[in-house]
């Protein structure tokens, strides 16, 4: 992968003119694979508030705390000063994020002969070790979900509902210059709000996580910016799995993955998926996916 390809989904609108230099420096220091991993981490945390390409102060400190950067040499106040240095917008982009990592690496690994060596030590001994632990703890369930989605009965059922999913996908798709017909994150969020998935079934932050977790087929250079149709379907299944796994949302007889998908499909197929100009209240007065009274929520049978 080239640097241009890896940056295809990254926005740097608030960068200074010399900011792209640090991106090139980082790319040359760590290579394409590691560059992609760090960018994915940045977007994982910046997506918590829905602005995937910009990290606010809360997301920044969440990242620093969870990945072990609160040390005697880099205390919270020190990291705060780095965040606000020459920064009036109260958020940082990926380039500024890398600048901060370079500054931290020089403080924590002063014996390193070069900036690149210090950065590599930071990644190997701190960032990736913590990140891998956090990923396994928070996202190992996705592997189980992918396995469930590949079972014959699930594949057959989802194929029978293809027209329903496709009608919604096509309403929000765009023709990406590299990836073809796909749905952008912003469009997917809009669909979820219009259909009532947000806030009925999931939060804005969880929606972002499901979007990112479902992107296994999209080119790594385009991850976090768009999803293919198959990923669109899988993402909606993930949302249903997460929703029905919570104790307060459990329904009698809806305890298997296939039954959860069927219950969700019956609900979502009755929901609007285009903006209703004269009925804005639909987003907040719609029946819950676990409300099975009368015709409002059909049973899973």
Rosetta silent file (secondary structure, phi, psi, omega in degrees, C-alpha in Angstrom):
SEQUENCE: XXXXXXXXXXXXXXXXXXXXXXXXXXXXXXXXXXXXXXXXXXXXXXXXXXXXXXXXXXXXXXXXXXXXXXXXXXXXXXXXXXXXXXXXXXXXXXXXXXXXXXXXXXXXXXXXXXXXXXXXXXXXXXXXXXXXXXXXXXXXXXXXXXXXXXXXXXXXXXXXXXXXXXXXXXXXXXXXXXXXXXXXXXXXXXXXXXXXXXXXXXXXXXXXXXXXXXXXXXXXXXXXXXXXXXXXXXXXXXXXXXXXXXXXXXXXXXXXXXXXXXXXXXXXXXXXXXXXXXXXXXXXXXXXXXXXXXXXXXXXX
SCORE:     score description
SCORE:     0.000 S_00000001
   1 L     0.000  140.805  176.402    0.000    0.000    0.000 S_00000001
   2 L   -90.757  164.421  178.754    1.167    3.524   -0.761 S_00000001
   3 H   -61.941  -39.025  179.005    0.839    6.432    1.645 S_00000001
   4 H   -59.974  -43.070  179.581   -1.759    8.029   -0.657 S_00000001
   5 H   -65.300  -41.744 -177.953   -3.894    4.859   -0.545 S_00000001
   6 H   -67.539  -25.562 -178.614   -3.626    4.603    3.242 S_00000001
   7 L   -96.029    7.230 -175.312   -4.758    8.200    3.622 S_00000001
   8 L   -61.117  -26.296  179.832   -7.712    7.860    1.243 S_00000001
   9 L  -108.633   13.396 -175.703  -10.195    7.879    4.125 S_00000001
  10 L  -106.287  131.492  179.359   -8.378   10.357    6.360 S_00000001
  11 L  -100.913  131.922 -178.895   -9.400   13.991    6.659 S_00000001
  12 L  -128.633   39.061 -171.828   -6.727   16.589    7.510 S_00000001
  13 L   -64.755  -29.280 -176.790   -8.682   19.770    6.987 S_00000001
  14 L  -100.048   15.572  178.862   -7.471   21.517   10.124 S_00000001
  15 L   -77.498  150.935  171.090   -3.807   20.615    9.637 S_00000001
  16 L   -73.154  165.981 -176.801   -1.132   23.214    9.193 S_00000001
  17 L   -59.819  -32.456 -177.305    0.640   23.269    5.843 S_00000001
  18 L   -89.623   -0.418 -177.312    3.621   21.376    7.268 S_00000001
  19 H   -61.585  -43.023 -179.687    1.514   18.729    9.030 S_00000001
  20 H   -56.032  -19.916  178.611    1.584   16.165    6.172 S_00000001
  21 H   -61.303  -42.031 -178.790    5.369   16.038    6.703 S_00000001
  22 H   -67.321  -30.653  177.402    4.921   14.212   10.003 S_00000001
  23 H   -66.896  -45.204  177.692    2.640   11.693    8.289 S_00000001
  24 H   -63.057  -40.337  179.404    5.302   10.932    5.676 S_00000001
  25 H   -62.892  -42.822  179.506    7.937   10.682    8.408 S_00000001
  26 H   -66.577  -42.540  179.844    5.835    8.243   10.381 S_00000001
  27 H   -60.264  -44.536  179.715    5.050    6.162    7.296 S_00000001
  28 H   -67.182  -30.668 -177.530    8.746    5.904    6.414 S_00000001
  29 H   -76.643  -35.482 -171.476    9.623    5.001   10.006 S_00000001
  30 H  -115.996  -18.317 -179.169    7.124    2.188   10.555 S_00000001
  31 H    90.214  169.814 -173.102    5.936    0.977    7.133 S_00000001
  32 H   -64.970  -43.392 -175.431    2.481    0.529    5.611 S_00000001
  33 H   -63.939  -49.955 -178.899    1.168   -2.223    7.919 S_00000001
  34 H   -66.959  -37.682  176.301    2.004   -0.471   11.190 S_00000001
  35 H   -55.364  -46.768 -179.741    0.843    2.861    9.774 S_00000001
  36 H   -62.922  -39.165  179.560   -2.558    1.297    9.079 S_00000001
  37 H   -63.656  -43.190 -179.093   -2.788   -0.182   12.577 S_00000001
  38 H   -68.337  -40.293  177.766   -2.087    3.167   14.230 S_00000001
  39 H   -63.307  -39.744  178.011   -4.562    4.967   11.996 S_00000001
  40 H   -61.802  -40.175  178.117   -7.207    2.351   12.841 S_00000001
  41 H   -63.285  -44.448  178.490   -6.544    2.934   16.554 S_00000001
  42 H   -57.645  -45.939 -176.999   -6.887    6.688   16.106 S_00000001
  43 H   -72.502  -29.049  176.513  -10.201    6.257   14.297 S_00000001
  44 H   -61.251  -42.408 -178.625  -11.449    3.723   16.842 S_00000001
  45 H   -81.951  -38.427 -178.812  -11.163    6.332   19.588 S_00000001
  46 H   -68.545  -21.402 -179.670  -12.129    9.388   17.544 S_00000001
  47 H   -74.536   -9.424 -177.172  -15.334    7.599   16.479 S_00000001
  48 H   -58.650  -32.045  179.503  -16.648    7.646   20.059 S_00000001
  49 H  -105.937    4.690  175.717  -18.298   11.013   19.417 S_00000001
  50 L    95.815   -8.721  178.188  -19.055   10.351   15.778 S_00000001
  51 L  -104.568   85.990 -168.953  -16.275   12.460   14.215 S_00000001
  52 L   -61.230  -26.524 -176.043  -14.002    9.661   13.070 S_00000001
  53 L   -98.498    3.267  179.831  -11.251   11.909   11.686 S_00000001
  54 L  -135.377  133.241 -178.859  -11.032   14.256   14.678 S_00000001
  55 E  -108.610  121.646  178.721  -10.239   13.378   18.287 S_00000001
  56 E   -86.528 -179.572 -173.977  -11.611   15.641   20.997 S_00000001
  57 H   -62.203  -41.286 -179.669  -10.112   16.099   24.473 S_00000001
  58 H   -63.816  -46.496  179.621  -12.214   13.364   26.086 S_00000001
  59 H   -63.985  -38.249  179.217  -11.370   10.806   23.390 S_00000001
  60 H   -60.937  -47.994 -179.217   -7.719   11.818   23.546 S_00000001
  61 H   -72.808  -29.727  173.860   -7.467   11.208   27.296 S_00000001
  62 H   -62.083  -44.424  177.321   -9.456    7.989   26.994 S_00000001
  63 H   -61.073  -49.392 -176.768   -6.858    6.783   24.497 S_00000001
  64 H   -62.220  -40.998 -178.681   -3.941    7.904   26.679 S_00000001
  65 H   -69.635  -47.751 -176.334   -5.362    6.293   29.825 S_00000001
  66 H   -68.205  -23.527 -177.211   -6.360    2.965   28.257 S_00000001
  67 L  -106.153   15.096  169.691   -3.015    2.595   26.505 S_00000001
  68 L    77.196   25.610 -177.905   -0.805    3.347   29.512 S_00000001
  69 L   -90.123   -3.903  172.419    0.495    6.806   28.614 S_00000001
  70 L   -80.825   98.878 -179.226   -0.204    8.259   32.056 S_00000001
  71 L  -127.184  176.430  177.432    3.305    7.883   33.512 S_00000001
  72 L   -64.304  -34.277 -178.519    5.524    9.838   35.894 S_00000001
  73 L   -82.437  -25.834  178.830    7.264   11.378   32.906 S_00000001
  74 L  -129.937   79.365 -179.605    4.031   12.050   30.981 S_00000001
  75 L   -79.501  171.390 -175.696    1.346   12.922   33.483 S_00000001
  76 H   -55.588  -40.868 -179.132   -2.177   13.981   32.559 S_00000001
  77 H   -65.030  -38.748  178.620   -1.268   17.672   32.724 S_00000001
  78 H   -63.171  -44.267 -179.944    1.717   17.122   30.411 S_00000001
  79 H   -66.912  -32.771  177.408   -0.462   15.312   27.900 S_00000001
  80 H   -64.290  -42.548  179.471   -3.056   18.064   28.200 S_00000001
  81 H   -63.951  -37.149  177.733   -0.453   20.685   27.279 S_00000001
  82 H   -64.656  -39.774 -178.329    0.535   18.632   24.230 S_00000001
  83 H   -64.136  -42.362 -173.865   -3.099   18.442   23.136 S_00000001
  84 H   -92.350   -0.486  179.720   -3.695   22.196   23.380 S_00000001
  85 L   -63.403  120.269 -179.343   -0.304   23.291   22.022 S_00000001
  86 L    51.692   34.264 -175.686   -1.001   25.627   19.083 S_00000001
  87 L  -133.189  107.832 -179.241   -4.518   24.174   18.979 S_00000001
  88 L   -99.817   -6.294 -173.300   -7.580   26.435   19.321 S_00000001
  89 L   -88.446   -7.091 -179.742  -10.135   24.020   17.863 S_00000001
  90 L    64.549   22.748  174.213  -10.317   21.711   20.932 S_00000001
  91 E  -157.009  156.789 -178.659   -9.730   18.678   18.719 S_00000001
  92 E  -124.350  150.284  175.591   -6.819   17.123   16.855 S_00000001
  93 L   -96.530 -176.251 -175.052   -6.543   15.378   13.513 S_00000001
  94 H   -64.248  -37.022 -179.640   -4.404   12.337   12.684 S_00000001
  95 H   -63.790  -46.201  179.307   -1.313   14.394   11.811 S_00000001
  96 H   -65.937  -35.103  176.651   -1.321   16.231   15.152 S_00000001
  97 H   -58.740  -43.872  178.893   -1.936   12.900   16.896 S_00000001
  98 H   -66.343  -39.501  177.153    1.262   11.529   15.332 S_00000001
  99 H   -57.462  -42.397  179.790    3.210   14.623   16.370 S_00000001
 100 H   -65.839  -41.821  178.169    2.160   13.991   19.963 S_00000001
 101 H   -61.604  -39.443  176.776    3.171   10.328   19.756 S_00000001
 102 H   -62.594  -43.187  179.101    6.602   11.368   18.482 S_00000001
 103 H   -62.366  -43.473 -179.848    6.942   13.828   21.400 S_00000001
 104 H   -65.479  -40.907 -178.485    5.907   11.156   23.923 S_00000001
 105 H   -62.746  -36.450  179.204    8.282    8.582   22.436 S_00000001
 106 H   -69.658  -31.656  178.722   11.240   10.963   22.833 S_00000001
 107 H   -74.961  -43.903 -175.049   10.340   11.543   26.495 S_00000001
 108 H   -81.774  -22.561 -179.051    9.793    7.882   27.399 S_00000001
 109 L  -129.384   64.661 -175.621   12.675    6.455   25.360 S_00000001
 110 L   -66.796  -20.454 -178.315   15.454    9.085   25.616 S_00000001
 111 L   -79.001   -9.738 -179.468   18.204    6.512   24.986 S_00000001
 112 L   -63.992  142.065 -176.361   16.960    5.865   21.446 S_00000001
 113 L   -77.111  -30.285 -178.726   19.396    6.984   18.760 S_00000001
 114 L  -134.202  164.923  175.790   16.738    8.263   16.358 S_00000001
 115 H   -61.457  -39.872 -179.363   13.134    9.451   16.409 S_00000001
 116 H   -62.677  -41.396  179.541   12.153    6.375   14.415 S_00000001
 117 H   -65.634  -41.387  178.624   13.757    4.058   16.972 S_00000001
 118 H   -63.985  -41.931  179.356   11.999    5.834   19.844 S_00000001
 119 H   -63.649  -43.724  179.987    8.659    5.596   18.038 S_00000001
 120 H   -62.170  -38.182  177.406    9.123    1.890   17.332 S_00000001
 121 H   -64.357  -40.527  178.431    9.884    1.277   21.023 S_00000001
 122 H   -61.741  -45.110 -178.583    6.727    3.157   21.967 S_00000001
 123 H   -66.775  -45.244 -173.856    4.624    1.075   19.609 S_00000001
 124 H   -72.294  -40.803 -173.064    6.161   -2.294   20.510 S_00000001
 125 H   -95.565  -17.605 -177.433    6.339   -1.978   24.291 S_00000001
 126 H  -123.778  -66.388 -168.607    3.312    0.176   25.039 S_00000001
 127 H   -62.651  -54.552 -174.637    0.760    0.968   22.381 S_00000001
 128 H   -71.293  -31.285  177.658    0.302   -2.326   20.559 S_00000001
 129 H   -63.497  -49.822  178.852    0.562   -4.419   23.727 S_00000001
 130 H   -66.760  -43.191 -177.544   -2.230   -2.476   25.425 S_00000001
 131 H   -61.797  -40.428  179.087   -4.226   -2.114   22.235 S_00000001
 132 H   -64.060  -40.165  178.372   -4.189   -5.858   21.597 S_00000001
 133 H   -64.272  -45.046  179.343   -5.403   -6.534   25.137 S_00000001
 134 H   -63.708  -39.738 -179.525   -8.199   -3.979   24.785 S_00000001
 135 H   -64.345  -45.803 -179.420   -9.171   -5.350   21.402 S_00000001
 136 H   -61.856  -39.040 -177.801   -9.372   -8.924   22.659 S_00000001
 137 H   -70.277  -41.828 -172.252  -11.428   -7.862   25.664 S_00000001
 138 H   -91.462  -29.280 -168.811  -13.876   -5.623   23.813 S_00000001
 139 H  -122.117    8.424  179.672  -14.131   -7.130   20.350 S_00000001
 140 H   -63.437  -26.006  179.629  -13.525  -10.884   20.612 S_00000001
 141 H   -62.655  -26.366 -179.714  -17.293  -11.357   20.356 S_00000001
 142 H   -62.724  -34.713  178.876  -17.153  -10.192   16.749 S_00000001
 143 H   -62.691  -42.452  177.375  -15.260  -13.332   15.780 S_00000001
 144 H   -62.794  -39.221 -179.028  -18.085  -15.450   17.217 S_00000001
 145 H   -66.962  -40.686  177.465  -20.616  -13.340   15.357 S_00000001
 146 H   -60.174  -40.305  178.946  -18.802  -13.755   12.044 S_00000001
 147 H   -62.963  -43.118  178.932  -18.864  -17.528   12.570 S_00000001
 148 H   -61.650  -39.976 -177.858  -22.611  -17.415   13.258 S_00000001
 149 H   -69.117  -15.422  179.706  -23.233  -15.397   10.095 S_00000001
 150 L   -95.591   -1.645  178.083  -21.524  -18.094    8.036 S_00000001
 151 L   -70.684  141.197 -174.443  -23.793  -20.901    9.233 S_00000001
 152 H   -51.210  -44.224 -176.764  -25.976  -22.332    6.417 S_00000001
 153 H   -67.393  -32.978  178.450  -29.342  -21.513    8.016 S_00000001
 154 H   -72.851  -45.041  178.686  -28.291  -17.901    8.626 S_00000001
 155 H   -58.399  -43.944 -179.344  -26.856  -17.499    5.124 S_00000001
 156 H   -63.937  -43.468 -178.948  -30.053  -18.943    3.637 S_00000001
 157 H   -66.971  -45.219  179.988  -32.321  -16.678    5.668 S_00000001
 158 H   -63.248  -34.639  177.639  -30.329  -13.518    4.938 S_00000001
 159 H   -66.002  -34.761  178.798  -30.337  -14.407    1.256 S_00000001
 160 H   -69.666  -20.299 -179.582  -34.142  -14.673    1.378 S_00000001
 161 L  -104.352   14.217 -174.280  -34.242  -11.123    2.794 S_00000001
 162 H   -58.450  -41.885 -177.641  -31.770   -9.690    0.301 S_00000001
 163 H   -62.327  -36.761  179.195  -34.316   -7.478   -1.478 S_00000001
 164 H   -65.800  -48.200  179.165  -35.304   -5.815    1.808 S_00000001
 165 H   -64.655  -40.912 -175.635  -31.694   -5.081    2.760 S_00000001
 166 H   -65.423  -36.641  179.683  -30.789   -4.037   -0.782 S_00000001
 167 H   -62.778  -35.382  178.813  -33.577   -1.463   -1.015 S_00000001
 168 H   -76.784  -40.296  178.447  -32.180    0.270    2.061 S_00000001
 169 H   -60.725  -46.259 -176.301  -28.576   -0.038    0.948 S_00000001
 170 H   -65.468  -29.180  179.351  -29.318    1.481   -2.470 S_00000001
 171 H   -65.393  -29.531 -174.099  -31.098    4.444   -0.907 S_00000001
 172 H  -115.558    4.337 -176.268  -27.895    5.455    0.889 S_00000001
 173 L   -75.873  161.138  173.301  -25.157    4.110   -1.385 S_00000001
 174 E  -136.560  155.861  179.077  -22.583    6.131   -3.263 S_00000001
 175 E   -92.351   93.495 -178.260  -20.344    5.160   -6.145 S_00000001
 176 E   -69.959  136.591 -176.816  -16.910    5.226   -4.538 S_00000001
 177 L   -58.831  -27.482 -178.944  -14.109    5.848   -7.092 S_00000001
 178 L  -108.252  -39.075 -171.131  -12.130    2.831   -5.842 S_00000001
 179 L   -98.476   -1.277  179.641  -14.560    0.614   -3.994 S_00000001
 180 E    75.353 -152.663 -178.027  -17.620    0.881   -6.231 S_00000001
 181 E   -67.005  119.899 -177.234  -21.130    0.943   -4.775 S_00000001
 182 E  -156.783  167.358  179.877  -20.816    1.350   -1.021 S_00000001
 183 E  -112.523  127.113  178.376  -22.300    3.202    1.946 S_00000001
 184 E   -76.554  158.593  179.519  -20.282    5.859    3.753 S_00000001
 185 H   -55.264  -46.609 -178.587  -20.242    6.069    7.540 S_00000001
 186 H   -60.301  -38.306  179.831  -22.208    9.322    7.512 S_00000001
 187 H   -70.689  -37.794  178.753  -24.861    7.758    5.276 S_00000001
 188 H   -64.813  -41.252  177.883  -25.096    4.650    7.434 S_00000001
 189 H   -62.674  -39.742  179.221  -25.620    6.785   10.535 S_00000001
 190 H   -63.138  -43.190  177.710  -28.351    8.717    8.720 S_00000001
 191 H   -59.570  -45.002 -178.171  -30.088    5.456    7.796 S_00000001
 192 H   -63.658  -34.954  178.763  -29.905    4.250   11.403 S_00000001
 193 H   -73.142  -43.596 -179.359  -31.443    7.491   12.667 S_00000001
 194 H   -64.247  -40.573 -177.747  -34.212    7.570   10.064 S_00000001
 195 H   -79.280  -12.864  179.842  -35.132    3.931   10.668 S_00000001
 196 L    93.519    0.342  177.221  -35.057    4.353   14.442 S_00000001
 197 H   -59.421  -42.083  169.138  -32.093    2.022   15.071 S_00000001
 198 H  -102.959  121.385    7.898  -30.521    5.068   16.728 S_00000001
 199 H  -101.647    7.685 -172.927  -31.517    5.621   19.508 S_00000001
 200 H   -62.434  -45.663 -174.099  -33.951    2.689   19.892 S_00000001
 201 L  -105.179  -28.025 -175.142  -31.465   -0.156   19.521 S_00000001
 202 L  -152.621  165.910  178.272  -28.028    1.368   19.824 S_00000001
 203 L   -94.063  170.273  178.338  -26.136    4.555   20.573 S_00000001
 204 H   -60.344  -44.975 -178.421  -24.203    6.715   18.180 S_00000001
 205 H   -64.820  -43.299  179.170  -20.868    5.442   19.563 S_00000001
 206 H   -64.947  -36.197  178.161  -21.906    1.771   19.377 S_00000001
 207 H   -60.365  -42.375  177.828  -23.111    2.291   15.817 S_00000001
 208 H   -61.774  -40.860 -179.739  -19.638    3.527   14.892 S_00000001
 209 H   -66.758  -41.465  178.640  -18.039    0.471   16.475 S_00000001
 210 H   -64.086  -40.172  178.361  -20.361   -1.912   14.657 S_00000001
 211 H   -58.308  -46.904 -176.981  -19.616   -0.126   11.379 S_00000001
 212 H   -69.575  -40.438 -177.185  -15.876   -0.547   11.884 S_00000001
 213 H   -66.874  -28.518 -175.462  -16.085   -4.158   13.111 S_00000001
 214 L   -81.491   -8.567 -174.139  -18.068   -5.292   10.082 S_00000001
 215 L   -85.826   76.004  178.206  -15.471   -4.063    7.573 S_00000001
 216 L  -104.527  -18.928 -178.482  -13.599   -7.261    6.830 S_00000001
 217 L   -98.223  -26.086 -179.138  -14.081   -7.350    3.058 S_00000001
 218 L   -67.096  145.070  176.714  -13.411   -3.702    2.233 S_00000001
 219 L   -52.632  138.234 -178.592   -9.870   -2.807    1.184 S_00000001
 220 H   -59.096  -27.878  179.178   -7.770   -1.836    4.217 S_00000001
 221 H   -69.355  -19.591 -177.026   -6.993    1.461    2.518 S_00000001
 222 H  -109.791    2.095 -178.292  -10.694    2.318    2.569 S_00000001
 223 L   -58.287  148.115  178.118  -11.596    1.024    5.992 S_00000001
 224 L    78.160   -3.391  178.956  -13.558    3.414    8.183 S_00000001
 225 L  -111.903  -29.979 -178.260  -14.867    5.361    5.194 S_00000001
 226 E  -155.875  163.375  178.121  -17.299    2.997    3.460 S_00000001
 227 E  -134.720  147.099  176.631  -18.878   -0.464    3.531 S_00000001
 228 L   -79.498  172.177 -179.102  -19.965   -2.924    0.865 S_00000001
 229 H   -59.781  -44.612 -179.326  -23.468   -4.420    0.719 S_00000001
 230 H   -61.742  -37.014  178.470  -22.403   -7.637    2.483 S_00000001
 231 H   -71.469  -34.119  176.214  -20.818   -5.568    5.251 S_00000001
 232 H   -59.280  -46.857  179.292  -23.965   -3.436    5.497 S_00000001
 233 H   -65.095  -45.266 -179.044  -26.036   -6.569    6.170 S_00000001
 234 H   -63.347  -38.225  179.970  -23.512   -7.954    8.647 S_00000001
 235 H   -62.924  -42.212  177.839  -23.359   -4.646   10.504 S_00000001
 236 H   -65.285  -36.180  175.665  -27.126   -4.630   10.997 S_00000001
 237 H   -64.585  -40.548  177.989  -26.920   -8.217   12.258 S_00000001
 238 H   -59.410  -43.053 -179.752  -24.203   -7.141   14.712 S_00000001
 239 H   -62.080  -40.399  179.065  -26.465   -4.405   16.018 S_00000001
 240 H   -67.341  -40.037  178.824  -29.267   -6.925   16.565 S_00000001
 241 H   -61.558  -45.164 -178.235  -26.891   -9.351   18.344 S_00000001
 242 H   -65.121  -41.414 -178.383  -25.649   -6.604   20.644 S_00000001
 243 H   -63.572  -51.177 -175.432  -29.157   -5.360   21.367 S_00000001
 244 H   -76.845  -11.155  177.196  -30.691   -8.731   22.228 S_00000001
 245 H   -78.812  -16.175  179.348  -27.641   -9.805   24.264 S_00000001
 246 L   -80.485  134.745 -172.939  -28.467   -7.163   26.866 S_00000001
 247 H   -54.681  -39.442 -176.202  -30.576   -8.534   29.695 S_00000001
 248 H   -71.616  -13.506 -178.106  -33.162   -5.749   29.552 S_00000001
 249 H  -107.265    1.374 -175.729  -33.860   -6.452   25.861 S_00000001
 250 L   -71.027  141.895 -179.105  -34.145  -10.226   25.968 S_00000001
 251 E  -121.486  139.947  178.638  -37.360  -11.800   24.682 S_00000001
 252 L   -59.634  128.453 -179.968  -38.673  -15.253   25.503 S_00000001
 253 L    87.149   -6.603  178.688  -37.877  -17.583   22.634 S_00000001
 254 E  -111.789   71.408 -175.969  -35.412  -15.160   21.049 S_00000001
 255 L  -122.298   -3.458  175.770  -32.188  -16.580   22.413 S_00000001
 256 L  -105.312  159.250 -178.282  -30.393  -17.915   19.344 S_00000001
 257 H   -62.136  -40.773 -178.680  -28.585  -15.783   16.789 S_00000001
 258 H   -65.655  -38.439  178.778  -30.900  -16.820   13.970 S_00000001
 259 H   -69.741  -32.529  177.119  -33.999  -15.952   16.026 S_00000001
 260 H   -67.040  -41.976  178.207  -32.476  -12.577   16.907 S_00000001
 261 H   -62.934  -44.407 -178.405  -31.849  -11.830   13.233 S_00000001
 262 H   -63.748  -41.132  179.465  -35.395  -12.854   12.285 S_00000001
 263 H   -65.109  -41.969  178.457  -36.923  -10.713   15.019 S_00000001
 264 H   -64.129  -44.494 -178.445  -34.817   -7.749   13.977 S_00000001
 265 H   -61.389  -40.734  178.721  -35.671   -8.197   10.276 S_00000001
 266 H   -64.045  -33.696  178.764  -39.399   -8.257   11.020 S_00000001
 267 H   -74.940  -50.509 -174.015  -39.010   -5.012   12.934 S_00000001
 268 H   -68.536  -28.428 -179.059  -36.730   -3.173   10.515 S_00000001
 269 L   -67.552  -19.042  179.408  -38.770   -4.184    7.456 S_00000001
 270 L   -98.020   -2.807 -177.222  -41.698   -2.141    8.836 S_00000001
 271 L   -90.193  148.927  175.854  -39.580    0.894    9.646 S_00000001
 272 L   -67.698  147.295  176.184  -39.203    3.907    7.331 S_00000001
 273 L  -128.544   10.057  171.505  -35.832    4.186    5.649 S_00000001
 274 L  -121.292  152.675 -178.714  -36.309    7.501    3.882 S_00000001
 275 L   -62.900  125.295 -179.458  -36.544   10.875    5.570 S_00000001
 276 L   -95.528  103.126 -173.716  -40.181   11.571    6.436 S_00000001
 277 L   -60.824  -34.904 -172.840  -40.644   15.306    5.931 S_00000001
 278 L  -102.510    2.272 -178.474  -44.004   15.510    7.698 S_00000001
 279 L  -135.424   62.545 -178.478  -43.411   12.991   10.481 S_00000001
 280 L   -64.562  -20.668 -177.219  -40.210   13.864   12.331 S_00000001
 281 L   -73.711  -10.115 -178.371  -41.557   12.293   15.507 S_00000001
 282 H   -58.170  -30.901 -177.740  -41.276    8.816   13.999 S_00000001
 283 H   -64.915  -26.410 -172.556  -37.701    8.570   15.203 S_00000001
 284 H  -115.029   -9.295 -179.078  -38.749    8.780   18.828 S_00000001
 285 H  -111.672    4.929 -177.534  -42.236    7.280   18.995 S_00000001
 286 L   -70.264  149.868  178.416  -41.569    4.063   17.097 S_00000001
 287 L   -65.196  151.507  179.623  -42.159    0.752   18.891 S_00000001
 288 L   -74.107  151.723  176.751  -39.168   -0.981   20.404 S_00000001
 289 L   -64.038   -9.836  177.074  -37.675   -4.060   18.692 S_00000001
 290 L  -108.626    5.612  178.017  -38.637   -5.998   21.833 S_00000001
 291 L   -86.944  109.294 -175.933  -42.233   -4.705   21.955 S_00000001
 292 L  -110.738   22.051 -179.960  -44.377   -7.605   20.761 S_00000001
 293 L   -75.221  123.181  175.943  -47.811   -6.329   21.686 S_00000001
 294 L    58.250 -134.976 -176.433  -50.305   -6.898   18.913 S_00000001
 295 L   -89.037   -1.216 -176.235  -49.155   -5.892   15.466 S_00000001
 296 L   -69.725  -36.504  179.683  -46.497   -3.463   16.707 S_00000001
 297 L  -141.683  103.536 -179.199  -43.849   -6.138   17.045 S_00000001
 298 L   -63.768  152.685  178.694  -44.321   -9.533   15.439 S_00000001
 299 L   -71.472  169.098 -178.129  -43.065  -12.600   17.208 S_00000001
 300 L   -79.135   -9.684 -177.553  -39.943  -14.374   16.040 S_00000001
 301 L   -68.983    0.000    0.000  -41.920  -17.407   14.913 S_00000001
